[in-house]
């Protein structure tokens, strides 16, 4: 089944569950933890959501779940844990997201593309006019107890299309550049647009401790691959986000993923 068909079916299931609450009637194992993916909050770039909507989400999350740092979602927990991640390193993270993190005292990881630092001409795509954080702002984040800076590659190329002999520039060189700028070890990676090749994953595994990808499974726990951690889109349709926090959706996503990859 193609990705497009799966996505369409998935959205239909989310809408059905919103009105019929089918997921509450199906006995399935506990669904584990979640990682939320965001890009822009009030910044006007890709996948943008309003600051009010984001604040409302964080308020709900802190009431219902434990909002934890990224590595902690791999721990076995009694209550569901949620980690927050932000891609691209745009300036709205510094100006808008960071104050909300402090307001609710919750941690987050922001992934930075190093070619964007100090380069006003850099654009990761042709559709949005991105404004990225400056080197001074990134250095300030190092001392922020609620923020961890991660590596989002050098130029934001899809790593499944990058030749093997160029992967080190995209994955390792960017890590070195961030570490020299920030003065700390950079141990977290985010695959641009969630895409990767086996060679890219191997190199990330050799140089980082954790890496987040796109949607394969949606639950996270001790059994998860630390360098292929799945995420759900915090900026997506609210009905779909509600659905992806149910035990049934997590069970269904895992079943589909296993079938597609020959695990069953």
PDB file of C-alpha atoms in Angstrom:
ATOM      1  CA  UNK A   1       0.000   0.000   0.000  1.00  0.00           C
ATOM      2  CA  UNK A   2       1.431   3.388  -0.990  1.00  0.00           C
ATOM      3  CA  UNK A   3       2.331   6.083   1.519  1.00  0.00           C
ATOM      4  CA  UNK A   4      -0.323   8.400   0.045  1.00  0.00           C
ATOM      5  CA  UNK A   5      -3.094   5.805   0.474  1.00  0.00           C
ATOM      6  CA  UNK A   6      -1.939   4.975   3.991  1.00  0.00           C
ATOM      7  CA  UNK A   7      -1.970   8.650   4.933  1.00  0.00           C
ATOM      8  CA  UNK A   8      -5.485   9.090   3.565  1.00  0.00           C
ATOM      9  CA  UNK A   9      -6.756   6.035   5.455  1.00  0.00           C
ATOM     10  CA  UNK A  10      -4.994   7.204   8.610  1.00  0.00           C
ATOM     11  CA  UNK A  11      -6.662  10.620   8.519  1.00  0.00           C
ATOM     12  CA  UNK A  12     -10.061   9.005   7.924  1.00  0.00           C
ATOM     13  CA  UNK A  13      -9.527   6.757  10.936  1.00  0.00           C
ATOM     14  CA  UNK A  14      -8.609   9.772  13.039  1.00  0.00           C
ATOM     15  CA  UNK A  15     -11.799  11.572  12.069  1.00  0.00           C
ATOM     16  CA  UNK A  16     -13.911   8.454  12.660  1.00  0.00           C
ATOM     17  CA  UNK A  17     -12.399   7.969  16.099  1.00  0.00           C
ATOM     18  CA  UNK A  18     -13.011  11.614  16.979  1.00  0.00           C
ATOM     19  CA  UNK A  19     -16.750  11.143  16.517  1.00  0.00           C
ATOM     20  CA  UNK A  20     -17.208   7.444  17.419  1.00  0.00           C
ATOM     21  CA  UNK A  21     -14.380   6.959  19.976  1.00  0.00           C
ATOM     22  CA  UNK A  22     -13.721   3.481  18.612  1.00  0.00           C
ATOM     23  CA  UNK A  23     -10.228   3.372  20.102  1.00  0.00           C
ATOM     24  CA  UNK A  24     -11.586   3.273  23.654  1.00  0.00           C
ATOM     25  CA  UNK A  25     -13.510   0.067  22.860  1.00  0.00           C
ATOM     26  CA  UNK A  26     -10.588  -1.948  21.471  1.00  0.00           C
ATOM     27  CA  UNK A  27      -8.428  -3.863  23.983  1.00  0.00           C
ATOM     28  CA  UNK A  28      -4.780  -3.354  22.984  1.00  0.00           C
ATOM     29  CA  UNK A  29      -1.448  -3.178  24.844  1.00  0.00           C
ATOM     30  CA  UNK A  30      -0.273   0.071  26.424  1.00  0.00           C
ATOM     31  CA  UNK A  31       0.871   2.437  23.705  1.00  0.00           C
ATOM     32  CA  UNK A  32       4.081   3.788  25.223  1.00  0.00           C
ATOM     33  CA  UNK A  33       5.485   7.297  24.888  1.00  0.00           C
ATOM     34  CA  UNK A  34       5.441   9.895  22.090  1.00  0.00           C
ATOM     35  CA  UNK A  35       7.748  12.436  20.429  1.00  0.00           C
ATOM     36  CA  UNK A  36       6.126  15.542  18.976  1.00  0.00           C
ATOM     37  CA  UNK A  37       7.597  17.310  15.937  1.00  0.00           C
ATOM     38  CA  UNK A  38       7.227  21.040  15.302  1.00  0.00           C
ATOM     39  CA  UNK A  39       8.779  23.472  12.841  1.00  0.00           C
ATOM     40  CA  UNK A  40       7.421  27.003  13.084  1.00  0.00           C
ATOM     41  CA  UNK A  41       5.387  28.649  15.868  1.00  0.00           C
ATOM     42  CA  UNK A  42       4.212  32.059  14.716  1.00  0.00           C
ATOM     43  CA  UNK A  43       7.141  32.352  12.313  1.00  0.00           C
ATOM     44  CA  UNK A  44       5.247  31.989   9.068  1.00  0.00           C
ATOM     45  CA  UNK A  45       7.451  29.233   7.667  1.00  0.00           C
ATOM     46  CA  UNK A  46       6.804  25.534   7.059  1.00  0.00           C
ATOM     47  CA  UNK A  47       4.065  23.830   9.130  1.00  0.00           C
ATOM     48  CA  UNK A  48       3.435  27.039  11.060  1.00  0.00           C
ATOM     49  CA  UNK A  49       0.998  27.083  13.991  1.00  0.00           C
ATOM     50  CA  UNK A  50      -0.036  30.053  16.107  1.00  0.00           C
ATOM     51  CA  UNK A  51       1.590  30.737  19.495  1.00  0.00           C
ATOM     52  CA  UNK A  52      -1.870  30.487  21.067  1.00  0.00           C
ATOM     53  CA  UNK A  53      -2.460  27.028  19.689  1.00  0.00           C
ATOM     54  CA  UNK A  54       1.002  25.899  20.768  1.00  0.00           C
ATOM     55  CA  UNK A  55       0.551  27.262  24.291  1.00  0.00           C
ATOM     56  CA  UNK A  56      -2.814  25.493  24.507  1.00  0.00           C
ATOM     57  CA  UNK A  57      -1.207  22.204  23.447  1.00  0.00           C
ATOM     58  CA  UNK A  58       1.522  22.495  26.069  1.00  0.00           C
ATOM     59  CA  UNK A  59      -1.059  23.300  28.725  1.00  0.00           C
ATOM     60  CA  UNK A  60      -3.028  20.159  27.821  1.00  0.00           C
ATOM     61  CA  UNK A  61       0.087  18.004  27.578  1.00  0.00           C
ATOM     62  CA  UNK A  62       1.343  19.021  31.010  1.00  0.00           C
ATOM     63  CA  UNK A  63      -2.057  18.211  32.512  1.00  0.00           C
ATOM     64  CA  UNK A  64      -2.314  14.746  30.982  1.00  0.00           C
ATOM     65  CA  UNK A  65       1.265  13.538  30.516  1.00  0.00           C
ATOM     66  CA  UNK A  66       4.850  13.919  31.695  1.00  0.00           C
ATOM     67  CA  UNK A  67       6.699  16.234  29.292  1.00  0.00           C
ATOM     68  CA  UNK A  68      10.314  15.049  29.384  1.00  0.00           C
ATOM     69  CA  UNK A  69      13.656  15.472  27.642  1.00  0.00           C
ATOM     70  CA  UNK A  70      14.157  13.457  24.447  1.00  0.00           C
ATOM     71  CA  UNK A  71      16.245  10.555  25.864  1.00  0.00           C
ATOM     72  CA  UNK A  72      13.733  10.009  28.670  1.00  0.00           C
ATOM     73  CA  UNK A  73      10.944   8.859  26.332  1.00  0.00           C
ATOM     74  CA  UNK A  74      12.884   5.629  25.906  1.00  0.00           C
ATOM     75  CA  UNK A  75      12.465   4.818  29.583  1.00  0.00           C
ATOM     76  CA  UNK A  76       9.802   2.453  30.889  1.00  0.00           C
ATOM     77  CA  UNK A  77       7.252   4.658  32.639  1.00  0.00           C
ATOM     78  CA  UNK A  78       3.901   4.228  34.354  1.00  0.00           C
ATOM     79  CA  UNK A  79       2.417   7.348  32.827  1.00  0.00           C
ATOM     80  CA  UNK A  80       2.787   8.348  29.182  1.00  0.00           C
ATOM     81  CA  UNK A  81       5.770  10.610  28.552  1.00  0.00           C
ATOM     82  CA  UNK A  82       6.058  13.133  25.730  1.00  0.00           C
ATOM     83  CA  UNK A  83       9.146  14.838  24.280  1.00  0.00           C
ATOM     84  CA  UNK A  84       9.113  18.050  22.237  1.00  0.00           C
ATOM     85  CA  UNK A  85      11.329  18.548  19.166  1.00  0.00           C
ATOM     86  CA  UNK A  86      11.695  21.496  16.776  1.00  0.00           C
ATOM     87  CA  UNK A  87      13.266  21.319  13.333  1.00  0.00           C
ATOM     88  CA  UNK A  88      15.226  23.934  11.374  1.00  0.00           C
ATOM     89  CA  UNK A  89      16.362  26.381  14.083  1.00  0.00           C
ATOM     90  CA  UNK A  90      14.224  29.313  12.957  1.00  0.00           C
ATOM     91  CA  UNK A  91      14.159  32.495  15.012  1.00  0.00           C
ATOM     92  CA  UNK A  92      10.617  31.932  16.280  1.00  0.00           C
ATOM     93  CA  UNK A  93      12.007  29.139  18.452  1.00  0.00           C
ATOM     94  CA  UNK A  94      14.134  31.677  20.300  1.00  0.00           C
ATOM     95  CA  UNK A  95      11.535  34.453  20.394  1.00  0.00           C
ATOM     96  CA  UNK A  96       8.266  32.539  20.848  1.00  0.00           C
ATOM     97  CA  UNK A  97       8.794  28.893  21.781  1.00  0.00           C
ATOM     98  CA  UNK A  98      11.487  29.392  24.391  1.00  0.00           C
ATOM     99  CA  UNK A  99       9.389  31.694  26.641  1.00  0.00           C
ATOM    100  CA  UNK A 100       6.529  29.160  26.562  1.00  0.00           C
ATOM    101  CA  UNK A 101       8.909  26.362  27.536  1.00  0.00           C
ATOM    102  CA  UNK A 102       9.954  28.454  30.528  1.00  0.00           C
ATOM    103  CA  UNK A 103       6.356  29.307  31.362  1.00  0.00           C
ATOM    104  CA  UNK A 104       5.449  25.618  31.678  1.00  0.00           C
ATOM    105  CA  UNK A 105       8.929  24.438  32.740  1.00  0.00           C
ATOM    106  CA  UNK A 106       9.200  21.800  30.003  1.00  0.00           C
ATOM    107  CA  UNK A 107      12.272  20.767  27.963  1.00  0.00           C
ATOM    108  CA  UNK A 108      12.705  20.637  24.188  1.00  0.00           C
ATOM    109  CA  UNK A 109      15.308  19.835  21.551  1.00  0.00           C
ATOM    110  CA  UNK A 110      15.869  22.202  18.623  1.00  0.00           C
ATOM    111  CA  UNK A 111      17.689  20.864  15.559  1.00  0.00           C
ATOM    112  CA  UNK A 112      19.874  23.301  13.618  1.00  0.00           C
ATOM    113  CA  UNK A 113      21.112  23.208  10.025  1.00  0.00           C
ATOM    114  CA  UNK A 114      24.618  24.621  10.211  1.00  0.00           C
ATOM    115  CA  UNK A 115      24.674  26.265   6.763  1.00  0.00           C
ATOM    116  CA  UNK A 116      21.917  28.558   8.054  1.00  0.00           C
ATOM    117  CA  UNK A 117      24.088  30.060  10.797  1.00  0.00           C
ATOM    118  CA  UNK A 118      25.202  33.561   9.877  1.00  0.00           C
ATOM    119  CA  UNK A 119      24.145  33.075   6.268  1.00  0.00           C
ATOM    120  CA  UNK A 120      21.222  35.285   5.257  1.00  0.00           C
ATOM    121  CA  UNK A 121      21.227  33.794   1.760  1.00  0.00           C
ATOM    122  CA  UNK A 122      20.619  30.233   2.928  1.00  0.00           C
ATOM    123  CA  UNK A 123      17.201  28.736   2.147  1.00  0.00           C
ATOM    124  CA  UNK A 124      16.366  25.110   2.786  1.00  0.00           C
ATOM    125  CA  UNK A 125      13.566  25.250   0.197  1.00  0.00           C
ATOM    126  CA  UNK A 126      12.039  27.715  -2.258  1.00  0.00           C
ATOM    127  CA  UNK A 127       8.601  28.026  -0.664  1.00  0.00           C
ATOM    128  CA  UNK A 128       9.228  29.931   2.570  1.00  0.00           C
ATOM    129  CA  UNK A 129      11.322  32.922   3.600  1.00  0.00           C
ATOM    130  CA  UNK A 130      13.013  31.418   6.644  1.00  0.00           C
ATOM    131  CA  UNK A 131      14.730  33.507   9.286  1.00  0.00           C
ATOM    132  CA  UNK A 132      17.146  31.451  11.338  1.00  0.00           C
ATOM    133  CA  UNK A 133      18.671  31.897  14.783  1.00  0.00           C
ATOM    134  CA  UNK A 134      21.996  33.713  14.929  1.00  0.00           C
ATOM    135  CA  UNK A 135      25.174  32.243  16.361  1.00  0.00           C
ATOM    136  CA  UNK A 136      24.799  34.471  19.447  1.00  0.00           C
ATOM    137  CA  UNK A 137      21.278  33.191  20.054  1.00  0.00           C
ATOM    138  CA  UNK A 138      22.409  29.599  19.695  1.00  0.00           C
ATOM    139  CA  UNK A 139      25.251  30.163  22.146  1.00  0.00           C
ATOM    140  CA  UNK A 140      22.737  31.641  24.604  1.00  0.00           C
ATOM    141  CA  UNK A 141      20.631  28.478  24.340  1.00  0.00           C
ATOM    142  CA  UNK A 142      23.522  26.355  25.612  1.00  0.00           C
ATOM    143  CA  UNK A 143      22.978  27.659  29.144  1.00  0.00           C
ATOM    144  CA  UNK A 144      19.182  27.264  28.978  1.00  0.00           C
ATOM    145  CA  UNK A 145      18.103  24.415  31.239  1.00  0.00           C
ATOM    146  CA  UNK A 146      15.054  23.725  29.077  1.00  0.00           C
ATOM    147  CA  UNK A 147      16.764  23.597  25.654  1.00  0.00           C
ATOM    148  CA  UNK A 148      19.152  21.174  23.959  1.00  0.00           C
ATOM    149  CA  UNK A 149      20.598  21.977  20.538  1.00  0.00           C
ATOM    150  CA  UNK A 150      20.838  19.108  18.071  1.00  0.00           C
ATOM    151  CA  UNK A 151      22.251  18.568  14.589  1.00  0.00           C
ATOM    152  CA  UNK A 152      19.945  18.865  11.557  1.00  0.00           C
ATOM    153  CA  UNK A 153      22.687  18.293   8.951  1.00  0.00           C
ATOM    154  CA  UNK A 154      24.822  20.807   7.108  1.00  0.00           C
ATOM    155  CA  UNK A 155      22.543  21.856   4.245  1.00  0.00           C
ATOM    156  CA  UNK A 156      19.170  20.144   4.849  1.00  0.00           C
ATOM    157  CA  UNK A 157      19.496  17.749   1.907  1.00  0.00           C
ATOM    158  CA  UNK A 158      17.407  14.584   1.985  1.00  0.00           C
ATOM    159  CA  UNK A 159      19.924  12.013   3.154  1.00  0.00           C
ATOM    160  CA  UNK A 160      18.416   9.146   1.171  1.00  0.00           C
ATOM    161  CA  UNK A 161      19.545  11.025  -1.962  1.00  0.00           C
ATOM    162  CA  UNK A 162      23.007  12.094  -0.814  1.00  0.00           C
ATOM    163  CA  UNK A 163      25.897  10.052  -2.294  1.00  0.00           C
ATOM    164  CA  UNK A 164      27.758   7.957   0.256  1.00  0.00           C
ATOM    165  CA  UNK A 165      30.966   9.955  -0.148  1.00  0.00           C
ATOM    166  CA  UNK A 166      29.118  13.187   0.786  1.00  0.00           C
ATOM    167  CA  UNK A 167      27.306  11.920   3.879  1.00  0.00           C
ATOM    168  CA  UNK A 168      30.178  12.815   6.204  1.00  0.00           C
ATOM    169  CA  UNK A 169      29.871  16.487   5.226  1.00  0.00           C
ATOM    170  CA  UNK A 170      26.140  16.481   5.967  1.00  0.00           C
ATOM    171  CA  UNK A 171      26.266  14.500   9.221  1.00  0.00           C
ATOM    172  CA  UNK A 172      29.730  14.733  10.776  1.00  0.00           C
ATOM    173  CA  UNK A 173      30.986  18.124   9.581  1.00  0.00           C
ATOM    174  CA  UNK A 174      27.802  19.806  10.806  1.00  0.00           C
ATOM    175  CA  UNK A 175      28.217  18.141  14.201  1.00  0.00           C
ATOM    176  CA  UNK A 176      31.795  19.439  14.425  1.00  0.00           C
ATOM    177  CA  UNK A 177      30.712  22.958  13.424  1.00  0.00           C
ATOM    178  CA  UNK A 178      28.008  23.036  16.100  1.00  0.00           C
ATOM    179  CA  UNK A 179      30.354  21.711  18.770  1.00  0.00           C
ATOM    180  CA  UNK A 180      32.994  24.320  17.952  1.00  0.00           C
ATOM    181  CA  UNK A 181      30.393  27.093  18.098  1.00  0.00           C
ATOM    182  CA  UNK A 182      28.607  25.929  21.250  1.00  0.00           C
ATOM    183  CA  UNK A 183      31.448  24.345  23.213  1.00  0.00           C
ATOM    184  CA  UNK A 184      29.381  21.243  24.075  1.00  0.00           C
ATOM    185  CA  UNK A 185      28.986  17.726  22.738  1.00  0.00           C
ATOM    186  CA  UNK A 186      26.177  17.494  20.185  1.00  0.00           C
ATOM    187  CA  UNK A 187      24.669  14.024  20.515  1.00  0.00           C
ATOM    188  CA  UNK A 188      21.222  14.406  18.880  1.00  0.00           C
ATOM    189  CA  UNK A 189      20.445  14.299  15.168  1.00  0.00           C
ATOM    190  CA  UNK A 190      17.360  14.912  13.036  1.00  0.00           C
ATOM    191  CA  UNK A 191      17.118  13.501   9.506  1.00  0.00           C
ATOM    192  CA  UNK A 192      16.006  16.342   7.171  1.00  0.00           C
ATOM    193  CA  UNK A 193      12.400  15.734   6.100  1.00  0.00           C
ATOM    194  CA  UNK A 194      12.583  12.421   7.951  1.00  0.00           C
ATOM    195  CA  UNK A 195      14.422  10.728   5.076  1.00  0.00           C
ATOM    196  CA  UNK A 196      17.505   8.529   5.378  1.00  0.00           C
ATOM    197  CA  UNK A 197      19.462   5.713   3.776  1.00  0.00           C
ATOM    198  CA  UNK A 198      21.036   2.720   5.571  1.00  0.00           C
ATOM    199  CA  UNK A 199      24.453   4.354   5.130  1.00  0.00           C
ATOM    200  CA  UNK A 200      23.187   7.603   6.662  1.00  0.00           C
ATOM    201  CA  UNK A 201      21.742   5.778   9.674  1.00  0.00           C
ATOM    202  CA  UNK A 202      25.004   3.884  10.168  1.00  0.00           C
ATOM    203  CA  UNK A 203      26.999   7.131  10.176  1.00  0.00           C
ATOM    204  CA  UNK A 204      24.540   8.825  12.537  1.00  0.00           C
ATOM    205  CA  UNK A 205      24.740   5.809  14.838  1.00  0.00           C
ATOM    206  CA  UNK A 206      28.542   6.064  14.889  1.00  0.00           C
ATOM    207  CA  UNK A 207      28.556   9.773  15.752  1.00  0.00           C
ATOM    208  CA  UNK A 208      25.392  10.550  17.742  1.00  0.00           C
ATOM    209  CA  UNK A 209      23.454   8.943  20.601  1.00  0.00           C
ATOM    210  CA  UNK A 210      19.918   9.757  19.470  1.00  0.00           C
ATOM    211  CA  UNK A 211      18.234  10.585  16.171  1.00  0.00           C
ATOM    212  CA  UNK A 212      14.649  11.351  15.219  1.00  0.00           C
ATOM    213  CA  UNK A 213      13.024  10.468  11.926  1.00  0.00           C
ATOM    214  CA  UNK A 214       9.609  10.581  10.311  1.00  0.00           C
ATOM    215  CA  UNK A 215       6.532   8.499  11.018  1.00  0.00           C
ATOM    216  CA  UNK A 216       7.043   4.755  11.063  1.00  0.00           C
ATOM    217  CA  UNK A 217       5.707   3.559  14.363  1.00  0.00           C
ATOM    218  CA  UNK A 218       4.356   6.274  16.628  1.00  0.00           C
ATOM    219  CA  UNK A 219       5.099   4.888  20.060  1.00  0.00           C
ATOM    220  CA  UNK A 220       8.482   5.126  21.770  1.00  0.00           C
ATOM    221  CA  UNK A 221       9.892   2.997  24.575  1.00  0.00           C
ATOM    222  CA  UNK A 222      12.864   0.893  25.708  1.00  0.00           C
ATOM    223  CA  UNK A 223      12.586  -1.285  22.578  1.00  0.00           C
ATOM    224  CA  UNK A 224      12.895   1.685  20.181  1.00  0.00           C
ATOM    225  CA  UNK A 225      15.973   2.193  18.029  1.00  0.00           C
ATOM    226  CA  UNK A 226      17.641   5.302  19.549  1.00  0.00           C
ATOM    227  CA  UNK A 227      18.811   6.421  16.089  1.00  0.00           C
ATOM    228  CA  UNK A 228      15.428   5.979  14.376  1.00  0.00           C
ATOM    229  CA  UNK A 229      13.020   7.439  16.892  1.00  0.00           C
ATOM    230  CA  UNK A 230       9.558   8.023  15.386  1.00  0.00           C
ATOM    231  CA  UNK A 231       7.639  11.297  15.762  1.00  0.00           C
ATOM    232  CA  UNK A 232       4.126  12.580  15.285  1.00  0.00           C
ATOM    233  CA  UNK A 233       3.311  16.031  13.964  1.00  0.00           C
ATOM    234  CA  UNK A 234       2.296  18.438  16.713  1.00  0.00           C
ATOM    235  CA  UNK A 235       1.211  20.946  14.068  1.00  0.00           C
ATOM    236  CA  UNK A 236      -1.092  18.482  12.325  1.00  0.00           C
ATOM    237  CA  UNK A 237      -4.865  18.334  12.375  1.00  0.00           C
ATOM    238  CA  UNK A 238      -6.075  18.259  16.027  1.00  0.00           C
ATOM    239  CA  UNK A 239      -8.274  15.195  15.364  1.00  0.00           C
ATOM    240  CA  UNK A 240      -5.280  13.322  14.007  1.00  0.00           C
ATOM    241  CA  UNK A 241      -3.089  14.328  16.941  1.00  0.00           C
ATOM    242  CA  UNK A 242      -5.749  13.128  19.395  1.00  0.00           C
ATOM    243  CA  UNK A 243      -5.964   9.827  17.487  1.00  0.00           C
ATOM    244  CA  UNK A 244      -2.200   9.319  17.531  1.00  0.00           C
ATOM    245  CA  UNK A 245      -2.169   9.499  21.323  1.00  0.00           C
ATOM    246  CA  UNK A 246      -4.578   6.543  21.641  1.00  0.00           C
ATOM    247  CA  UNK A 247      -3.350   3.040  22.419  1.00  0.00           C
ATOM    248  CA  UNK A 248      -5.238   1.633  19.434  1.00  0.00           C
ATOM    249  CA  UNK A 249      -3.578   3.936  16.898  1.00  0.00           C
ATOM    250  CA  UNK A 250      -0.132   3.056  18.261  1.00  0.00           C
ATOM    251  CA  UNK A 251      -0.930  -0.656  18.045  1.00  0.00           C
ATOM    252  CA  UNK A 252      -2.242  -0.251  14.503  1.00  0.00           C
ATOM    253  CA  UNK A 253       0.761   1.807  13.386  1.00  0.00           C
ATOM    254  CA  UNK A 254       3.174  -0.799  14.746  1.00  0.00           C
ATOM    255  CA  UNK A 255       1.279  -3.603  13.022  1.00  0.00           C
ATOM    256  CA  UNK A 256       1.386  -1.780   9.663  1.00  0.00           C
ATOM    257  CA  UNK A 257       5.070  -0.944  10.095  1.00  0.00           C
ATOM    258  CA  UNK A 258       5.925  -4.574  10.928  1.00  0.00           C
ATOM    259  CA  UNK A 259       3.964  -5.876   7.947  1.00  0.00           C
ATOM    260  CA  UNK A 260       5.631  -3.425   5.569  1.00  0.00           C
ATOM    261  CA  UNK A 261       9.084  -4.384   6.845  1.00  0.00           C
ATOM    262  CA  UNK A 262       8.541  -8.145   6.986  1.00  0.00           C
ATOM    263  CA  UNK A 263       8.534  -8.477  10.775  1.00  0.00           C
ATOM    264  CA  UNK A 264       5.307 -10.540  10.788  1.00  0.00           C
TER     265      UNK A 264
END
